[in-house]
Coordinates of C-alpha atoms in Angstrom, one line a residue:
X1440 CA 24.1 76.1 -15.3
X1441 CA 24.3 77.2 -11.7
X1442 CA 26.8 75.7 -9.3
X1443 CA 24.1 73.6 -7.6
X1444 CA 22.9 72.2 -10.9
X1445 CA 26.4 71.2 -11.8
X1446 CA 26.9 69.5 -8.5
X1447 CA 23.6 67.7 -8.9
X1448 CA 24.4 66.7 -12.4
X1449 CA 27.9 65.3 -11.6
X1450 CA 26.6 63.4 -8.6
X1451 CA 23.7 62.0 -10.6
X1452 CA 26.1 60.8 -13.4
X1453 CA 28.3 59.0 -10.8
X1454 CA 25.3 57.4 -9.1
X1455 CA 23.7 56.3 -12.4
X1456 CA 27.1 54.8 -13.6
X1457 CA 27.8 52.8 -10.5
X1458 CA 24.1 51.9 -10.0
X1459 CA 23.9 50.5 -13.5
X1460 CA 27.0 48.4 -13.1
X1461 CA 25.6 47.0 -9.8
X1462 CA 22.3 46.1 -11.5
X1463 CA 24.2 44.5 -14.4
X1464 CA 26.4 42.5 -11.9
X1465 CA 23.3 41.2 -10.2
X1466 CA 21.7 40.2 -13.5
X1467 CA 25.0 38.7 -14.7
X1468 CA 24.9 40.7 -18.0
X1469 CA 27.4 43.1 -19.5
X1470 CA 27.2 46.5 -17.9
X1471 CA 26.8 48.3 -21.3
X1472 CA 23.4 46.7 -21.7
X1473 CA 22.2 48.7 -18.7
X1474 CA 24.5 51.8 -19.0
X1475 CA 23.4 52.9 -22.4
X1476 CA 19.6 52.9 -21.9
X1477 CA 20.0 54.4 -18.5
X1478 CA 22.1 57.3 -19.8
X1479 CA 19.7 57.8 -22.8
X1480 CA 16.7 57.8 -20.5
X1481 CA 18.3 60.2 -18.0
X1482 CA 19.3 62.6 -20.9
X1483 CA 15.7 62.5 -22.1
X1484 CA 14.2 63.3 -18.7
X1485 CA 16.6 66.0 -17.4
X1486 CA 19.3 68.4 -18.6
X1487 CA 21.4 67.8 -15.5
X1488 CA 23.4 64.9 -17.0
X1489 CA 24.1 66.7 -20.3
X1490 CA 28.0 66.8 -20.4
X1491 CA 28.1 69.6 -22.9
X1492 CA 26.2 71.8 -20.4
X1493 CA 28.1 70.5 -17.4
X1494 CA 31.7 70.7 -18.9
X1495 CA 31.4 72.7 -22.1
X1496 CA 34.5 72.5 -24.3
X1497 CA 36.4 70.5 -21.7
X1498 CA 34.2 67.4 -22.2
X1499 CA 35.9 66.2 -25.5
X1500 CA 39.5 66.4 -24.2
X1501 CA 38.4 64.8 -20.9
X1502 CA 36.9 61.9 -22.9
X1503 CA 40.1 61.5 -24.8
X1504 CA 42.3 61.3 -21.7
X1505 CA 39.8 59.0 -20.0
X1506 CA 40.0 56.6 -23.0
X1507 CA 43.8 56.8 -22.8
X1508 CA 43.7 55.5 -19.2
X1509 CA 41.4 52.7 -20.3
X1510 CA 43.8 51.7 -23.1
X1511 CA 46.9 52.0 -20.9
X1512 CA 45.3 49.5 -18.4
X1513 CA 44.4 47.2 -21.3
X1514 CA 48.0 47.4 -22.6
X1515 CA 49.3 46.1 -19.2
X1516 CA 47.6 42.8 -20.0
X1517 CA 49.2 42.4 -23.5
X1518 CA 52.1 40.0 -22.9
X1519 CA 53.6 39.2 -26.3
X1520 CA 55.1 35.9 -25.0
X1521 CA 51.6 34.5 -24.6
X1522 CA 50.9 34.8 -28.4
X1523 CA 51.8 31.4 -29.8
X1524 CA 51.8 29.8 -33.2
X1525 CA 49.8 31.7 -35.7
X1526 CA 48.3 34.1 -33.2
X1527 CA 50.5 37.0 -34.1
X1528 CA 49.5 36.6 -37.8
X1529 CA 45.8 36.4 -36.9
X1530 CA 45.9 39.5 -34.7
X1531 CA 47.7 41.6 -37.3
X1532 CA 45.3 40.5 -40.1
X1533 CA 42.2 41.2 -37.9
X1534 CA 43.4 44.7 -37.5
X1535 CA 44.3 45.8 -41.1
X1536 CA 41.8 43.6 -42.9
X1537 CA 39.1 44.4 -40.4
X1538 CA 39.6 48.1 -40.7
X1539 CA 39.4 48.0 -44.5
X1540 CA 36.4 45.8 -44.9
X1541 CA 34.4 47.2 -42.0
X1542 CA 35.1 50.8 -43.2
X1543 CA 34.1 50.0 -46.8
X1544 CA 30.9 48.1 -45.9
X1545 CA 29.7 50.8 -43.5
X1546 CA 30.5 53.7 -45.8
X1547 CA 28.9 52.0 -48.9
X1548 CA 25.6 51.1 -47.0
X1549 CA 25.3 54.2 -44.9
X1550 CA 24.5 56.4 -47.9
X1551 CA 21.4 54.6 -49.1
X1552 CA 20.2 53.3 -45.7
X1553 CA 20.7 56.4 -43.6
X1554 CA 20.5 59.1 -46.3
X1555 CA 24.0 60.4 -45.4
X1556 CA 26.3 62.3 -47.7
X1557 CA 29.4 60.4 -48.7
X1558 CA 31.6 62.4 -46.3
X1559 CA 29.4 61.5 -43.3
X1560 CA 29.2 57.9 -44.4
X1561 CA 33.0 57.7 -44.6
X1562 CA 33.2 59.2 -41.1
X1563 CA 30.7 56.7 -39.7
X1564 CA 32.6 53.9 -41.3
X1565 CA 35.9 54.8 -39.7
X1566 CA 34.1 55.2 -36.3
X1567 CA 32.6 51.7 -36.4
X1568 CA 35.9 49.9 -37.2
X1569 CA 36.8 49.8 -33.5
X1570 CA 35.8 47.2 -31.0
X1571 CA 37.6 47.6 -27.6
X1572 CA 38.7 45.7 -24.6
X1573 CA 36.2 47.4 -22.3
X1574 CA 33.3 45.6 -24.1
X1575 CA 35.1 42.5 -25.5
X1576 CA 36.7 41.7 -22.1
X1577 CA 33.5 41.4 -20.1
X1578 CA 31.8 39.4 -22.8
X1579 CA 34.7 36.9 -23.0
X1580 CA 34.8 36.7 -19.2
X1581 CA 31.1 35.8 -19.2
X1582 CA 31.4 33.3 -22.1
X1583 CA 34.8 31.7 -21.1
X1584 CA 36.1 30.6 -24.5
X1585 CA 39.4 28.9 -25.0
X1586 CA 42.5 30.8 -23.8
X1587 CA 43.8 31.2 -27.4
X1588 CA 40.5 32.8 -28.5
X1589 CA 40.4 35.1 -25.5
X1590 CA 43.9 36.3 -26.1
X1591 CA 43.4 36.9 -29.9
X1592 CA 40.2 38.9 -29.3
X1593 CA 41.6 41.0 -26.4
X1594 CA 44.7 41.8 -28.5
X1595 CA 42.5 42.8 -31.5
X1596 CA 40.3 45.0 -29.4
X1597 CA 43.2 46.7 -27.6
X1598 CA 45.2 47.5 -30.7
X1599 CA 42.4 48.4 -33.1
X1600 CA 41.1 51.2 -30.9
X1601 CA 44.1 53.6 -31.3
X1602 CA 44.3 52.8 -35.0
X1603 CA 40.6 53.7 -35.4
X1604 CA 41.0 56.8 -33.3
X1605 CA 43.8 58.1 -35.5
X1606 CA 42.0 57.3 -38.7
X1607 CA 38.9 59.0 -37.4
X1608 CA 40.9 62.2 -36.7
X1609 CA 42.5 62.1 -40.2
X1610 CA 39.1 61.6 -41.9
X1611 CA 37.5 64.3 -39.8
X1612 CA 40.1 66.9 -40.8
X1613 CA 39.9 65.8 -44.4
X1614 CA 36.1 66.2 -44.4
X1615 CA 36.1 69.6 -42.7
X1616 CA 38.9 71.0 -44.9
X1617 CA 37.4 69.3 -48.0
X1618 CA 40.9 68.0 -48.4
X1619 CA 41.6 66.5 -51.9
X1620 CA 45.0 65.2 -51.2
X1621 CA 45.8 61.9 -52.9
X1622 CA 46.4 58.6 -51.2
X1623 CA 50.2 59.1 -50.6
X1624 CA 49.4 62.3 -48.6
X1625 CA 46.9 60.4 -46.4
X1626 CA 49.3 57.6 -45.8
X1627 CA 51.9 60.2 -44.8
X1628 CA 49.6 61.8 -42.3
X1629 CA 48.7 58.4 -40.8
X1630 CA 52.4 57.5 -40.6
X1631 CA 53.2 60.9 -38.9
X1632 CA 50.4 60.4 -36.3
X1633 CA 51.5 56.8 -35.7
X1634 CA 55.1 58.0 -35.2
X1635 CA 54.0 60.7 -32.7
X1636 CA 52.1 58.0 -30.7
X1637 CA 54.9 55.5 -30.8
X1638 CA 57.5 58.0 -29.7
X1639 CA 55.3 59.4 -27.0
X1640 CA 54.6 55.8 -25.7
X1641 CA 58.3 55.0 -25.8
X1642 CA 59.2 58.1 -23.9
X1643 CA 56.5 57.4 -21.3
X1644 CA 57.6 53.8 -20.9
X1645 CA 61.2 55.0 -20.4
X1646 CA 60.1 57.4 -17.7
X1647 CA 58.1 54.8 -15.9
X1648 CA 61.0 52.3 -16.3
X1649 CA 63.2 54.7 -14.5
X1650 CA 60.6 55.6 -11.8
X1651 CA 59.6 52.0 -11.1
X1652 CA 62.8 50.2 -11.9
X1653 CA 65.4 52.5 -10.4
X1654 CA 63.7 54.6 -7.7
X1655 CA 61.7 51.6 -6.5
X1656 CA 58.5 53.5 -5.7
X1657 CA 56.1 51.9 -3.3
X1658 CA 52.6 50.6 -4.3
X1659 CA 50.8 53.9 -3.9
X1660 CA 53.3 56.2 -5.5
X1661 CA 54.1 53.6 -8.2
X1662 CA 50.5 53.3 -9.2
X1663 CA 49.9 57.1 -9.1
X1664 CA 53.0 57.6 -11.2
X1665 CA 51.7 55.2 -13.8
X1666 CA 48.4 57.1 -13.9
X1667 CA 50.1 60.5 -14.2
X1668 CA 52.4 59.3 -16.9
X1669 CA 49.6 57.8 -19.0
X1670 CA 47.5 61.0 -18.7
X1671 CA 50.4 63.3 -19.2
X1672 CA 51.9 61.6 -22.2
X1673 CA 48.5 61.1 -23.8
X1674 CA 47.7 64.8 -23.3
X1675 CA 51.0 65.9 -24.9
X1676 CA 50.6 63.6 -27.9
X1677 CA 47.0 64.8 -28.4
X1678 CA 48.2 68.4 -28.3
X1679 CA 50.7 67.6 -31.1
X1680 CA 48.4 65.5 -33.3
X1681 CA 44.8 64.5 -32.6
X1682 CA 44.1 61.1 -31.0
X1683 CA 47.8 60.1 -31.0
X1684 CA 47.5 59.8 -27.2
X1685 CA 45.6 56.6 -27.7
X1686 CA 48.6 54.9 -29.4
X1687 CA 50.9 56.3 -26.8
X1688 CA 48.8 54.9 -23.9
X1689 CA 48.5 51.4 -25.3
X1690 CA 52.2 51.4 -26.2
X1691 CA 53.2 52.4 -22.7
X1692 CA 51.1 49.6 -21.2
X1693 CA 52.5 47.0 -23.6
X1694 CA 56.0 48.1 -22.9
X1695 CA 55.7 47.8 -19.2
X1696 CA 54.0 44.4 -19.6
X1697 CA 56.9 43.0 -21.7
X1698 CA 60.1 44.7 -20.3
X1699 CA 62.2 42.1 -18.6
X1700 CA 63.0 42.5 -15.0
X1701 CA 60.5 45.3 -14.3
X1702 CA 58.4 44.9 -11.2
X1703 CA 55.1 46.7 -11.3
X1704 CA 53.5 47.8 -8.1
X1705 CA 50.8 45.4 -7.0
X1706 CA 47.9 47.9 -7.4
X1707 CA 46.4 46.6 -10.6
X1708 CA 43.0 46.3 -8.9
X1709 CA 43.1 50.0 -8.3
X1710 CA 43.5 50.7 -12.1
X1711 CA 40.8 48.1 -12.9
X1712 CA 38.4 49.9 -10.4
X1713 CA 39.3 53.3 -11.9
X1714 CA 38.7 52.0 -15.5
X1715 CA 35.4 50.5 -14.5
X1716 CA 34.3 53.8 -13.0
X1717 CA 35.5 55.7 -16.1
X1718 CA 33.6 53.4 -18.5
X1719 CA 30.4 53.9 -16.5
X1720 CA 30.8 57.7 -16.4
X1721 CA 31.6 57.9 -20.1
X1722 CA 28.7 55.8 -21.3
X1723 CA 26.2 57.6 -19.1
X1724 CA 27.5 61.0 -20.3
X1725 CA 27.7 60.2 -24.0
X1726 CA 24.4 58.3 -24.2
X1727 CA 22.7 61.3 -22.5
X1728 CA 23.6 63.4 -25.5
X1729 CA 21.5 61.2 -27.8
X1730 CA 18.0 62.6 -27.9
X1731 CA 14.8 60.6 -28.8
X1732 CA 14.2 63.0 -31.7
X1733 CA 17.6 62.1 -33.2
X1734 CA 16.6 58.4 -33.3
X1735 CA 13.5 59.0 -35.3
X1736 CA 13.5 57.4 -38.8
X1737 CA 17.0 55.8 -38.3
X1738 CA 16.3 52.8 -36.1
X1739 CA 15.3 50.3 -38.8
X1740 CA 18.0 51.5 -41.3
X1741 CA 20.6 51.3 -38.6
X1742 CA 19.5 47.7 -37.7
X1743 CA 19.9 46.8 -41.3
X1744 CA 23.4 48.2 -41.2
X1745 CA 24.1 46.1 -38.1
X1746 CA 22.9 43.0 -39.8
X1747 CA 25.3 43.6 -42.7
X1748 CA 28.2 44.2 -40.2
X1749 CA 27.4 41.1 -38.2
X1750 CA 26.4 38.7 -40.9
X1751 CA 28.7 39.8 -43.8
X1752 CA 31.5 42.1 -42.8
X1753 CA 32.7 40.3 -39.6
X1754 CA 32.6 36.7 -41.0
X1755 CA 34.4 37.8 -44.1
X1756 CA 37.1 39.5 -41.9
X1757 CA 37.5 36.4 -39.8
X1758 CA 37.7 34.1 -42.8
X1759 CA 40.4 36.1 -44.4
X1760 CA 42.3 36.7 -41.2
X1761 CA 42.4 33.1 -40.1
X1762 CA 43.0 31.5 -43.5
X1763 CA 46.0 29.1 -43.6
X1764 CA 46.5 29.3 -39.9
X1765 CA 46.5 26.6 -37.2
X1766 CA 43.2 27.8 -35.7
X1767 CA 40.5 25.0 -35.9
X1768 CA 37.3 25.7 -37.6
X1769 CA 35.3 26.3 -34.4
X1770 CA 37.7 29.0 -33.2
X1771 CA 37.7 30.7 -36.7
X1772 CA 33.9 30.7 -36.7
X1773 CA 33.7 32.2 -33.2
X1774 CA 36.0 35.1 -34.2
X1775 CA 33.5 35.8 -36.9
X1776 CA 30.8 36.1 -34.3
X1777 CA 32.5 38.6 -31.9
X1778 CA 32.8 42.3 -32.9
X1779 CA 30.9 44.5 -30.4
X1780 CA 31.4 48.2 -30.5
X1781 CA 32.4 50.1 -27.3
X1782 CA 33.6 53.2 -25.7
X1783 CA 36.1 54.4 -28.4
X1784 CA 33.3 54.3 -31.0
X1785 CA 31.0 56.3 -28.7
X1786 CA 33.7 58.8 -27.7
X1787 CA 34.9 59.3 -31.3
X1788 CA 31.3 59.9 -32.6
X1789 CA 30.6 62.3 -29.7
X1790 CA 33.8 64.2 -30.4
X1791 CA 33.5 64.6 -34.2
X1792 CA 29.8 64.7 -35.0
X1793 CA 29.0 68.0 -33.4
X1794 CA 31.8 69.7 -35.4
X1795 CA 30.6 68.2 -38.6
X1796 CA 27.0 69.3 -37.9
X1797 CA 28.3 72.8 -37.3
X1798 CA 30.2 72.7 -40.6
X1799 CA 26.9 71.7 -42.3
X1800 CA 28.1 68.3 -43.5
X1801 CA 25.1 66.4 -44.9
X1802 CA 23.8 63.7 -42.6
X1803 CA 26.3 64.5 -39.8
X1804 CA 23.6 64.8 -37.3
X1805 CA 22.9 61.1 -37.7
X1806 CA 26.4 59.9 -36.9
X1807 CA 26.1 59.9 -33.1
X1808 CA 22.6 58.3 -32.8
X1809 CA 23.5 55.7 -35.4
X1810 CA 26.7 54.9 -33.5
X1811 CA 24.6 54.7 -30.3
X1812 CA 22.2 52.2 -31.9
X1813 CA 25.1 50.1 -33.3
X1814 CA 26.7 49.8 -29.9
X1815 CA 23.4 48.8 -28.2
X1816 CA 22.5 46.3 -31.0
X1817 CA 25.9 44.6 -31.2
X1818 CA 26.5 44.4 -27.5
X1819 CA 23.0 43.0 -26.9
X1820 CA 23.3 40.6 -29.7
X1821 CA 26.7 39.2 -28.8
X1822 CA 25.9 39.2 -25.1
X1823 CA 22.8 37.0 -25.6
X1824 CA 24.2 34.7 -28.3
X1825 CA 28.0 34.4 -27.7
X1826 CA 27.7 31.6 -25.0
X1827 CA 25.3 29.3 -27.0
X1828 CA 27.3 30.0 -30.2
X1829 CA 30.6 29.1 -28.4
X1830 CA 29.0 25.9 -26.9
X1831 CA 27.7 24.9 -30.3
X1832 CA 31.1 25.5 -31.9
X1833 CA 32.9 23.6 -29.1
X1834 CA 35.2 26.4 -28.0
X1835 CA 34.2 26.8 -24.4
X1836 CA 36.7 26.1 -21.7
X1837 CA 36.0 23.0 -19.5
X1838 CA 33.4 23.8 -16.9
X1839 CA 35.2 21.9 -14.2
X1840 CA 37.2 23.7 -11.6
X1841 CA 40.9 24.4 -12.3
X1842 CA 42.5 25.0 -8.9
X1843 CA 46.1 26.1 -8.5
X1844 CA 47.9 24.5 -5.5
X1845 CA 50.9 26.4 -4.3
X1846 CA 53.3 24.2 -2.3
X1847 CA 55.4 21.1 -2.8
X1848 CA 55.2 19.2 0.5
X1849 CA 54.3 15.5 0.1
X1850 CA 50.8 16.0 1.5
X1851 CA 50.1 18.9 -0.9
X1852 CA 51.1 16.6 -3.8
X1853 CA 48.9 13.9 -2.3
X1854 CA 46.0 16.5 -2.3
X1855 CA 46.7 17.4 -5.9
X1856 CA 46.5 13.8 -7.0
X1857 CA 43.2 13.3 -5.0
X1858 CA 41.7 16.4 -6.7
X1859 CA 42.9 15.2 -10.1
X1860 CA 41.4 11.8 -9.5
X1861 CA 38.1 13.5 -8.8
X1862 CA 38.2 15.0 -12.3
X1863 CA 39.6 18.4 -11.7
X1864 CA 42.2 20.1 -13.9
X1865 CA 44.8 20.6 -11.2
X1866 CA 47.8 22.9 -11.5
X1867 CA 50.6 23.1 -9.0
X1868 CA 53.4 25.5 -8.3
X1869 CA 56.4 25.2 -6.0
X1870 CA 59.5 27.3 -5.5
X1871 CA 62.2 24.6 -4.8
X1872 CA 63.4 22.5 -7.7
X1873 CA 63.3 19.3 -5.7
X1874 CA 59.6 19.9 -5.0
X1875 CA 58.9 20.6 -8.7
X1876 CA 60.6 17.3 -9.5
X1877 CA 58.2 15.5 -7.1
X1878 CA 55.2 17.2 -8.7
X1879 CA 56.3 16.1 -12.1
X1880 CA 56.9 12.6 -10.8
X1881 CA 53.4 12.5 -9.5
X1882 CA 52.0 13.1 -13.0
X1883 CA 50.6 16.5 -12.1
X1884 CA 50.8 19.6 -14.3
X1885 CA 53.4 22.1 -13.1
X1886 CA 52.5 25.8 -13.6
X1887 CA 55.2 27.9 -15.2
X1888 CA 57.3 30.0 -13.0
X1889 CA 55.9 33.3 -14.1
X1890 CA 52.3 32.2 -13.3
X1891 CA 52.7 33.1 -9.6
X1892 CA 54.5 36.3 -10.5
X1893 CA 51.1 37.6 -11.7
X1894 CA 50.4 38.1 -8.0
X1895 CA 52.9 40.9 -7.9
X1896 CA 52.1 42.3 -11.3
X1897 CA 55.3 40.8 -12.9
X1898 CA 53.5 38.3 -15.2
X1899 CA 50.3 37.7 -17.0
X1900 CA 47.0 37.3 -15.2
X1901 CA 46.1 33.8 -13.9
X1902 CA 43.9 32.9 -16.9
X1903 CA 41.5 30.0 -16.3
X1904 CA 42.4 29.5 -12.6
X1905 CA 39.2 29.1 -10.6
X1906 CA 40.8 29.1 -7.2
X1907 CA 44.1 29.2 -5.4
X1908 CA 45.2 27.1 -2.4
X1909 CA 48.3 28.4 -0.6
X1910 CA 49.8 25.3 1.1
X1911 CA 53.5 26.2 1.7
X1912 CA 55.3 25.8 5.0
X1913 CA 55.8 29.6 5.2
X1914 CA 52.8 31.1 7.0
X1915 CA 53.8 34.7 6.2
X1916 CA 54.2 33.9 2.5
X1917 CA 50.8 32.3 2.4
X1918 CA 49.3 35.4 4.1
X1919 CA 50.9 37.9 1.8
X1920 CA 50.2 35.9 -1.3
X1921 CA 46.5 35.5 -0.3
X1922 CA 46.1 39.3 0.1
X1923 CA 47.7 40.0 -3.3
X1924 CA 46.1 37.2 -5.3
X1925 CA 42.6 38.1 -4.4
X1926 CA 42.6 40.9 -7.0
X1927 CA 44.0 38.7 -9.8
X1928 CA 42.0 35.4 -9.5
X1929 CA 38.4 34.9 -10.6
X1930 CA 37.6 32.6 -7.7
X1931 CA 38.5 31.8 -4.1
X1932 CA 42.0 32.3 -2.6
X1933 CA 42.5 30.4 0.7
X1934 CA 45.6 29.7 2.8
X1935 CA 46.5 27.2 5.5
X1936 CA 46.0 28.5 9.0
X1937 CA 49.1 29.2 11.1
X1938 CA 49.7 27.3 14.3
X1939 CA 48.4 30.1 16.4
X1940 CA 47.1 33.6 16.2
X1941 CA 50.5 35.0 17.4
X1942 CA 52.6 33.0 14.9
X1943 CA 54.4 34.9 12.2
X1944 CA 55.0 38.6 11.4
X1945 CA 52.1 39.0 8.9
X1946 CA 49.9 35.9 9.2
X1947 CA 48.2 36.9 12.4
X1948 CA 47.0 40.2 11.0
X1949 CA 45.8 39.0 7.6
X1950 CA 42.1 38.8 6.8
X1951 CA 40.3 36.2 4.8
X1952 CA 39.2 32.6 5.4
X1953 CA 41.7 29.9 6.2
X1954 CA 41.5 26.3 5.0
X1955 CA 40.1 23.4 7.1
X1956 CA 39.3 25.2 10.3
X1957 CA 41.2 25.7 13.5
X1958 CA 41.6 22.0 14.2
X1959 CA 43.7 21.4 11.0
X1960 CA 46.4 24.1 11.0
X1961 CA 49.6 23.6 8.9
X1962 CA 51.6 22.0 11.7
X1963 CA 48.7 19.7 12.7
X1964 CA 48.1 18.6 9.1
X1965 CA 51.8 17.9 8.6
X1966 CA 52.0 15.9 11.8
X1967 CA 49.0 13.7 10.9
X1968 CA 50.4 13.1 7.4
X1969 CA 53.8 12.2 9.0
X1970 CA 52.0 9.7 11.2
X1971 CA 50.6 7.9 8.2
X1972 CA 47.3 9.8 7.4
X1973 CA 46.6 10.0 3.7
X1974 CA 44.3 12.1 1.5
X1975 CA 41.5 10.1 -0.2
X1976 CA 38.6 10.8 -2.4
X1977 CA 35.3 9.0 -1.6
X1978 CA 31.7 9.3 -2.8
X1979 CA 29.9 11.5 -0.3
X1980 CA 26.6 9.7 -0.6
X1981 CA 27.6 7.2 2.0
X1982 CA 28.5 9.8 4.6
X1983 CA 31.9 10.7 6.0
X1984 CA 33.6 7.7 7.6
X1985 CA 34.7 7.8 11.2
X1986 CA 38.2 9.1 11.7
X1987 CA 38.2 11.1 8.4
X1988 CA 38.3 14.9 8.2
X1989 CA 36.5 16.6 5.4
X1990 CA 38.7 18.9 3.3
X1991 CA 36.8 19.6 0.1
X1992 CA 33.7 18.6 -1.8
X1993 CA 33.7 18.3 -5.6
X1994 CA 30.2 18.9 -6.9
X1995 CA 28.8 16.9 -9.8
X1996 CA 29.3 19.9 -12.1
X1997 CA 33.0 20.1 -11.2
X1998 CA 32.9 22.9 -8.7
X1999 CA 35.3 22.7 -5.9
X2000 CA 34.0 23.7 -2.4
X2001 CA 36.6 24.0 0.4
X2002 CA 36.1 23.6 4.1
X2003 CA 37.2 26.8 5.8
X2004 CA 37.3 28.2 9.3
X2005 CA 34.1 30.1 8.4
X2006 CA 32.0 27.4 6.8
X2007 CA 31.7 23.7 6.3
X2008 CA 29.8 22.7 3.2
X2009 CA 27.1 20.0 3.5
X2010 CA 27.8 16.9 1.4
X2011 CA 25.2 15.9 -1.2
X2012 CA 24.5 12.5 -2.6
X2013 CA 26.4 12.9 -5.9
X2014 CA 29.4 14.8 -4.4
X2015 CA 32.9 13.5 -4.2
X2016 CA 34.5 14.1 -0.8
X2017 CA 38.2 14.8 -0.4
X2018 CA 39.2 13.6 3.1
X2019 CA 42.2 13.3 5.3
X2020 CA 42.1 9.7 6.5
X2021 CA 43.3 8.3 9.8
X2022 CA 46.8 7.1 10.3
X2023 CA 48.1 4.2 8.2
X2024 CA 45.6 4.9 5.3
X2025 CA 47.1 4.3 2.0
X2026 CA 46.3 6.8 -0.8
X2027 CA 45.4 8.6 -2.6
X2028 CA 42.7 6.2 -3.8
X2029 CA 39.3 6.6 -5.2
X2030 CA 36.5 4.3 -4.0
X2031 CA 33.5 4.0 -6.3

């Protein structure tokens, strides 16, 4: 290809990747449902997006390193302390039982259904054992199942990917070499590969611990150091043994997430953005290598294979993995209905199928298109059915808002009680122990100390929180926390307005909407409360009483809509209004 064609091809891949994700976002569907057909169509219409022609032999190792970055970022979210009860046991079983059963079912059925040789069928089976956080995560974010289910499935997807990658490399070399080693030899190779990945991950984690914990790198250098370490360690491990970089990457991420006292730079949103871009580029590129001719005669057989995986293999894996655990029946059933295939399956198929075709392995030319169809079918099926299935099984999180109130002043506790009386699942956080005692005494739920640490990358993500209200007496803290938390919370993040534009070191220069408008700054609200004003919740259908200031509206479906300096929501008949009453009003009360 000429230089101009390469430039056009690379630019087109980036535009198609981001454009597909934008369309998926507007349609509120998983991006893979758009990325795969767009890449396939682009590959059928033009050679400009063919990665083999654009990058040649560099494409396969670049895919491996890109997947390592994805798994490193996923590992950062794997906090072991958040696995409670029998969750450890369930995750471990899902991995080893899932690998064995899925591999066996696929290999046995691929021979008669797809007309593959036994070697190609075994290769396809090991490719399809993986799931992956890049596809499971967005689906769970859309469905919003219980937190326990979400953690189990994310852990399974993150850990099974490197296991499947290593098994794929071992099976590939065995097929190419016609290796007849007995089982002990295979187990020894798997153990050696695992050891390389674990040692590489430990070394990489130690390097990052020194760089981040001892040299105290800033946000930019700290984030780029993480990226460089993940790529460098993964590349070195892959050079020693194939696909061991995937284990090293996820081990590094897990280690940093669980090392005590280590403060990660607050640039997690950058990594998330990078991962999102990588996923788009990989799926467009890989699906572009699937030709329409390669799909001929395998569509219906592959759909039959998908039916067996979805209706037989996965439910059997879930039943065996959750047997004799504390998971209720609904959660066990939902685990049996969530096993989409993602980027690791696509990248592994792309990497190994071409070499097997060149080695004249029977049916190897069907591995990549069959994998492509399995990914499309499973992602589409689970994306369309997961939410109604979760609702039918009773495993959805409550639809009502779950705000986190940060602050422990009396009026903030009063606000928490008023929101709770309106039916919301209120959490509060305060720094001083006497404030925490007041929150407990008011009967409100107190968030654990590490919950707010998620804002600086020191703890787990703020799971289930639909909005954050920063209500402390420290204006600069509110401003800094609002800037940091916006990348971690799936919902609004608002702070109290300072007394004036020139007040504070940071607050005057921080963007974002502030609560309640200019007339109700922090000092003014505190003054009114001190004069006897109280926070009340009233039905909004009768209008806002004289002397009351509107703070929030709670919609009938449980959504919380705040008043900010940029907008004041209009009350509707069935809303509940949260108001600051005039002086000498007792509260909080609810008037029906």
